[in-house]
Amino acid sequence: MTKNKKPIAPKKSLTGAEALIKCLESYGVEYVFGLSGGAAIPIFDALVGSKIKLILTRHEQGATHMADGYARATGKPGVVLVTSGPGATNTVTGILTAMMDSVPMIVLTGQTIRSMLGKDAFQEADISGITMPIVKHSYLVKETNDIPRVIKEAFHITNTGRPGPVLIDLPKDVTSGPFTGESLDPAMDIPGYHVPPKPSATEIKKFAKLFKGAKKPLLLIGHGAVISRASKAIIALAEKLNAPVTNTLLGKGSFPETHKLSLGMLGMHGTAYANKALVNCDLICSIGSRWDDRINGNNDEFCIGAKKLHIDIDPAEIGKIVKPDASLIGDARQIVEELVKLVEPLETTEWQKELNYYKKEFPLKYKTDKGLTAQQVLDELYKVTKGDAIVTTDVGQHQMWAAQFYLTNDGDKWLSSGGAGTMGYGFPSAIGAQFGKPNELVVAIVGDGGFQMTLCELSTIFVHKLPVKILVIDNKYLGMVRQWQELFFDNRYSGVDLEGNPDFVKLAEAYGIKGFHVDKVENVTKVLSEAMAYKGPALIHAEVIKEDNVFPMVPAGKSAYHMIIEAPTTKLEKPTGST
Amino acid sequence: MSTPIQPKKNVHTISLLVANKPGVLVRIALMFARRSYNIDSLVVSPSFNEKFSRMTITAQGDLQTLEQIIKQANKLIDVIHASEHNNADAVHNELALMKIKFTPANKPIILKLLKKSNASVIDTTGNIMVISQAGTTPELDELEAALKKYHLIEMVRTGKVAMARGHDET
C-alpha cells in the first residue's frame, strides 16, 4: 500500500514567533543583534528566511551596544534578541546605557514556559523585574495573541517623546504557540502614555521675550537637540541672537563645533572658554540637556545671577536639578523653529570679545616633546578624517580627549556613553553604527581598558567584513581613575595598572583583522592615513605616554568657578562629588 | 496630662489611577525607594473600570522630592495619572480595627469613648472586643491614643484613601 501523498499544506497558521518577526518587518527593522539560546529558539527559527538580517554577536552586552549605536546613528530603534537567564542579564548594562542616554531600543528576551515561571526553572531570570528601574517600559507577554499589540506599543513608546529602551520578555510557549489573532496591526492600549504636544503659540511667545535685554547669553545644547534633529533651527537661533553656544558631551555636533559661535563642550573636562562662559553668562538656555552633574557639580553656585531657561520634552527634567525661571515642554526642533521667528537680535559684541579672549588665552593644547600623547593621536585623527567620520568612544580619558579634539559638526556622528559611562561601549556601538550607515567611515576610539571588555566582537566585524576602524589608545592604565589618584589621593595607585595587556596588533591578526601600530610622534599622520584608507576592518594600536592628565578639570561636586586649567602645583583637596 | 496629637510632618497623600496589571505596584514602589522616600501606607483597590486600579499612598519626605516622584510616576506608562491631594481639595478617610481587653468596671467608660468617636464594637468574645472606626487620620489617632490607656492588644489600619471634592478627578 502506498502512502497517500499529502497535499501541500494550505497557508499554515503562524506561530507567535512568526507573528513577531512579521511585525518587526512591518516596522522596518533591518537588523536584529543577538545571541541565541534555548528559550529563544522559536524566535531564531522564525528569523530563517526573513528579510531581517540577524547579526550574531559573541556576547549579549555587545548586541545591546550595537543596537544602541545603530539607533544613535540612524534615529531608528535598535533591536536586540537574546535568550533567558544569563542571556537576558547580560543585556542589563546595555539597557542602562540606552536608558541614561535616551536611546530607542527594543530588547526581546526569551523566557521559560509560563507554567514554570517563578519556579526557578533552568535559565529562568525575572528579567522584567531586574530591569524595571532602567527601562522606559517593559512587558512580560502571557498570551500569544498579544504579541502584535505589544510590539506595536513598544515601537511607539521607544522612539516617541523622550526615547528609551523597551524590554519584551517572551515565554517559549508563547512564541511557539499558535497565533490566532485577527490582525498583526491591532489597536494600542496605552492610555497612560502621552507624548507632550507642542507648546502653545502664547507660551512660546512669552518664552521668546525672556531673551530680551540679555548681554551675555549662552545656549546650552544637549542630547535632546540631537535626538530631535534640531541642528538647523539651533544654528538659526544662535545666529539670530548672536549667542555663543556650548554643548554637553552628548550634545556634540548638534551645533557645529567649528562654528564661530561654538565654545565646544562645557563641564568637568570641557573647554576653559565654555566654562568661563557658564560662570559669566547672564542668561543660559538649555535645549535638551538635563543640567547633569558633569556640567553642574554644585547647584548653589551654578550660573549665579543668570536667568535660566529650560527646553525639554520630559516634564520630569524641569526643576529636577536646576529650577528654571521659565521652561517649555516639548520637542526641541519644533520649539526652536518657532523661537527663531520670535526672538530679536541681541547686542553681544563685548561678550564675544570676552570669550574670544579666553579662547586665545586658554586653548586646548598638548605637548609633543615627551612622546606620543593621546591628544595628538586624536587631533591627527580629526585632521586625517577631516572631522567627517562617525566616531564612537569608550569611557575615560580618551573619551574626554576625543570630545575635546575631535570636533563634531553633526549630532549623528558622535556616539558616546554619557549618562551611564559604560566602558566597553565604544567598539560594539561602532559596529551598530556601521551597519546603519554602511557608506560612512566609522571609527571606534577606545581605551585599552574598555576595549578589553567587549573585544570578542572582533569576530563579528571579521564575519561581516565591516570596515570599522578601531583606534586603541593604550596607556596601560585605567587612566581616568589613575588621574584622580594622582591628583587627589597622593599618587596612591590602586586598581588602575593594566599590566598584561595583549599585543593588540597580534590580537587583531588572530581574528583576521588588519593591525597597525604607532608609538612615535612623527609617524601618527602616516599610520592613521594608511589605516583610514584601508578597505576593511582595521585596528590601530596607539601606544601613548602612560601618565597624562585631562585638563581643564572641574573637580567633582564643584562649580565651574573652581575649574583647573592646567596641572596644579599644589595638593588638591578630595572632591565631594561622587565621581 | 494628655498631650495633643501632633500631625506628622512632611506627610503627603498621593493618589494614582493605574493600569490593573501585574508589576505596576513594583514600578511605583521602586520610584519611592530609589529616592529614599518611606511609604507610610498604601491602598490599592479596584476602580469602576476593571482595566484600572486606584492607589492612595501616604509617604514622608521633602516637597522637592515629592514633586519629582509625582513627575516620574506620571512618566510610567502604566500610570494614567498621579497627583498629590491635600485637605482643601480632597476628603480623606481610613478604617481602623482595634482589639481591646475590658473589665466590667471600665467597659462603660470605653463604650462612652467609642460613642464620642463614632466607633462601634463589631465583635465581643469573652472579655475582648473588636472595635471598628472609620474617620480621618487625626480622628483615628485620637481614639487610638485614648484607648492606649486601657488594654489595647492589637490594631490594624487600612491606610488613607482620598477622593477629590466636587467635579475634580481623583
XYZ file of C-alpha atoms in Angstrom, chain A residues 135-452:
318
model
C 13.646 50.711 31.059
C 11.167 53.162 29.649
C 8.684 50.307 29.718
C 8.640 46.519 29.753
C 6.347 43.598 29.057
C 6.093 40.007 30.123
C 3.895 38.602 27.371
C 1.471 35.984 28.642
C -0.687 35.433 25.557
C 0.490 34.655 22.038
C -2.234 36.812 20.552
C -0.949 39.849 22.478
C 2.359 39.859 20.568
C 1.390 42.246 17.726
C -0.132 44.784 20.129
C 2.878 44.629 22.439
C 5.316 45.085 19.543
C 3.301 47.997 18.173
C 3.183 49.702 21.564
C 6.888 49.049 22.117
C 7.889 50.695 18.839
C 5.647 53.646 19.619
C 6.931 54.059 23.171
C 10.627 53.550 22.479
C 11.047 56.322 19.925
C 8.491 58.990 20.786
C 8.694 61.663 23.469
C 11.907 61.057 25.342
C 13.178 57.823 23.777
C 14.246 54.884 25.905
C 14.613 51.109 25.881
C 11.625 48.758 26.000
C 12.100 45.168 27.110
C 9.768 42.395 25.983
C 10.047 39.084 27.813
C 8.651 36.202 25.762
C 7.987 32.794 27.332
C 8.919 29.992 24.986
C 5.424 28.535 24.855
C 4.046 31.979 23.982
C 6.353 32.277 20.964
C 5.921 28.665 19.864
C 2.150 28.641 20.358
C -0.273 29.347 17.506
C -1.161 32.916 16.728
C -4.903 33.089 16.199
C -5.375 36.838 16.484
C -7.212 38.772 13.820
C -4.607 41.350 12.995
C -0.876 41.935 13.031
C -1.647 45.634 13.370
C -4.111 45.881 16.259
C -5.035 48.953 18.257
C -2.665 50.056 21.014
C -3.835 50.088 24.587
C -1.638 52.547 26.458
C -3.970 55.176 27.914
C -1.250 56.275 30.363
C 1.251 57.249 27.670
C 1.246 60.762 26.295
C 3.783 62.472 24.094
C 3.892 66.130 25.142
C 2.311 68.296 22.438
C 3.990 71.376 21.039
C 3.605 74.281 23.486
C 1.023 76.899 22.538
C 1.993 79.946 20.493
C 1.336 82.120 23.545
C 3.708 80.097 25.707
C 6.476 80.244 23.103
C 5.925 83.968 22.602
C 6.220 84.583 26.341
C 9.389 82.490 26.471
C 10.941 84.309 23.497
C 10.518 87.647 25.263
C 12.763 86.455 28.091
C 15.840 86.669 25.883
C 15.343 90.402 25.571
C 17.965 92.523 27.272
C 20.475 89.712 27.797
C 24.019 90.953 27.349
C 25.791 87.677 27.939
C 23.506 84.939 26.611
C 24.621 81.313 26.376
C 22.858 78.447 24.632
C 23.486 75.026 26.170
C 22.837 72.188 23.738
C 22.202 68.658 24.973
C 21.381 65.246 23.568
C 17.703 66.172 23.256
C 18.681 68.546 20.467
C 20.484 65.725 18.666
C 17.557 63.337 19.100
C 15.026 65.835 17.741
C 17.324 66.784 14.848
C 17.145 70.421 15.897
C 20.536 71.366 14.439
C 19.369 73.690 11.673
C 16.962 75.506 13.944
C 19.591 75.930 16.646
C 22.118 77.365 14.202
C 19.472 79.851 13.080
C 18.612 80.737 16.679
C 22.231 81.242 17.741
C 22.987 83.346 14.680
C 19.895 85.478 15.130
C 20.595 86.024 18.822
C 24.358 86.385 18.310
C 24.565 83.980 21.217
C 27.570 81.762 21.914
C 26.800 78.063 22.108
C 28.221 75.320 24.258
C 27.326 71.660 24.166
C 27.275 68.750 26.564
C 29.230 65.586 25.759
C 26.174 64.107 24.071
C 25.076 67.376 22.512
C 28.261 67.381 20.422
C 27.575 68.149 16.795
C 24.032 69.422 17.137
C 25.603 72.852 16.855
C 28.711 72.643 14.652
C 31.800 72.839 16.831
C 33.645 74.584 14.018
C 31.097 77.429 14.004
C 32.494 80.731 15.243
C 29.832 80.936 17.934
C 30.730 77.482 19.286
C 32.605 77.182 22.551
C 32.779 73.399 22.351
C 31.974 71.152 25.250
C 31.496 72.513 28.754
C 31.699 70.773 32.098
C 34.129 68.681 34.066
C 36.564 68.356 31.163
C 35.070 70.986 28.917
C 36.959 73.834 27.350
C 38.112 76.664 29.584
C 36.160 79.174 27.491
C 32.904 77.204 27.701
C 33.245 77.018 31.466
C 34.152 80.715 31.650
C 31.007 81.430 29.657
C 28.991 79.335 32.104
C 30.376 81.323 35.009
C 29.934 84.748 33.430
C 26.713 84.473 31.413
C 23.632 86.471 32.372
C 21.219 84.140 30.574
C 21.516 80.437 29.902
C 19.026 78.497 27.801
C 19.285 74.726 27.884
C 17.936 72.956 24.830
C 17.581 69.255 25.601
C 20.138 68.980 28.384
C 19.384 67.806 31.895
C 21.937 70.021 33.719
C 23.640 66.867 34.891
C 26.440 66.681 37.436
C 29.178 66.664 34.789
C 28.286 70.255 33.966
C 26.725 71.316 37.239
C 28.731 69.941 40.129
C 27.258 72.379 42.625
C 23.780 73.718 42.072
C 24.241 76.533 44.618
C 26.978 78.059 42.501
C 25.528 77.261 39.093
C 25.297 80.296 36.811
C 24.797 82.638 39.760
C 22.566 85.555 38.863
C 21.871 84.307 35.348
C 18.360 83.884 34.020
C 17.838 80.159 33.452
C 15.605 78.880 30.658
C 14.914 75.230 30.001
C 13.514 73.452 26.957
C 12.932 69.721 27.386
C 10.487 67.091 26.208
C 10.468 65.392 29.598
C 8.426 67.314 32.216
C 10.325 65.491 34.978
C 13.555 67.231 33.911
C 12.101 70.660 34.655
C 13.199 71.544 38.168
C 14.882 68.175 38.814
C 18.313 69.795 39.193
C 18.016 73.459 38.233
C 14.903 75.475 38.991
C 14.481 77.449 35.768
C 12.970 80.921 35.519
C 10.911 79.605 32.636
C 10.520 76.372 30.742
C 8.915 74.919 27.661
C 7.979 71.264 27.438
C 8.097 69.728 24.002
C 10.196 68.727 21.023
C 13.363 70.823 20.760
C 13.242 71.227 16.993
C 9.591 72.277 16.898
C 10.095 74.771 19.731
C 13.333 76.282 18.449
C 11.898 76.658 14.946
C 9.173 78.846 16.472
C 11.567 80.701 18.763
C 13.774 81.722 15.848
C 10.863 83.658 14.367
C 10.113 85.427 17.637
C 13.420 86.425 19.224
C 15.182 89.683 18.458
C 18.916 90.008 17.857
C 20.998 90.751 20.937
C 24.000 93.038 21.232
C 26.768 90.637 22.243
C 29.919 92.136 20.722
C 31.527 92.675 24.122
C 30.540 89.224 25.319
C 32.004 87.565 22.249
C 35.159 89.618 22.650
C 35.463 88.422 26.229
C 35.033 84.792 25.204
C 37.408 85.124 22.272
C 39.990 86.370 24.727
C 39.551 83.180 26.744
C 39.745 81.136 23.558
C 43.090 82.709 22.743
C 44.376 82.647 26.301
C 43.322 79.126 27.251
C 43.170 76.984 24.113
C 43.106 73.200 24.244
C 46.670 72.118 23.743
C 49.135 69.286 24.134
C 52.853 68.727 24.029
C 54.812 66.609 21.594
C 58.209 66.746 23.259
C 57.822 63.887 25.729
C 56.463 61.240 23.398
C 53.185 60.376 21.780
C 50.099 61.642 23.577
C 46.500 60.570 23.168
C 45.627 64.177 22.370
C 47.974 64.225 19.407
C 46.625 60.936 18.075
C 43.050 62.246 18.311
C 43.920 65.629 16.861
C 45.613 63.864 13.935
C 42.637 61.546 13.528
C 40.447 64.624 13.262
C 42.673 66.062 10.571
C 43.137 62.823 8.636
C 39.392 62.147 8.562
C 38.588 65.843 8.020
C 36.277 65.620 11.008
C 33.820 63.679 8.916
C 33.894 60.215 10.475
C 31.227 58.729 12.704
C 33.106 58.492 15.966
C 32.241 56.289 18.913
C 34.111 56.253 22.196
C 34.515 54.248 25.312
C 34.667 55.943 28.682
C 37.552 57.642 30.402
C 40.443 59.897 29.468
C 40.447 59.027 25.760
C 36.725 59.873 25.677
C 37.303 63.337 27.101
C 40.268 63.988 24.815
C 38.232 62.784 21.841
C 35.430 65.165 22.859
C 37.950 67.997 23.076
C 39.954 67.353 19.919
C 37.591 65.582 17.547
C 35.331 68.496 16.695
C 31.914 67.354 15.564
C 29.591 69.092 13.149
C 26.798 66.537 13.007
C 24.959 65.139 16.019
C 24.535 61.724 14.426
C 28.288 61.351 14.151
C 29.256 61.389 17.822
C 28.295 58.268 19.763
C 29.418 58.063 23.358
C 28.077 56.634 26.588
C 27.406 59.768 28.602
C 24.985 59.125 31.442
C 25.946 55.568 32.256
C 29.641 55.958 31.415
C 29.806 52.400 30.131
C 33.277 51.063 29.412
C 33.070 48.588 26.553
C 30.519 50.694 24.676
C 32.795 52.136 22.000
C 33.640 49.159 19.821
C 30.239 47.425 19.583
C 28.406 50.714 19.117
C 30.685 51.412 16.148
C 29.635 48.076 14.662
C 25.966 49.025 15.017
C 26.629 52.441 13.505
C 28.460 50.861 10.559
C 25.544 48.514 9.860
C 23.221 51.505 9.918
C 25.493 53.738 7.850
C 27.398 51.357 5.550
C 28.879 54.112 3.414
C 30.345 56.204 6.217
C 33.743 55.932 7.819
C 33.177 54.691 11.367
C 35.964 54.939 13.928
C 35.759 53.448 17.412
C 38.043 55.392 19.736
C 38.623 53.093 22.673
C 40.917 52.809 25.642
C 42.932 49.712 26.414
C 40.680 49.127 29.438
C 37.267 49.436 27.827
C 38.222 47.674 24.597
C 39.113 44.519 26.510
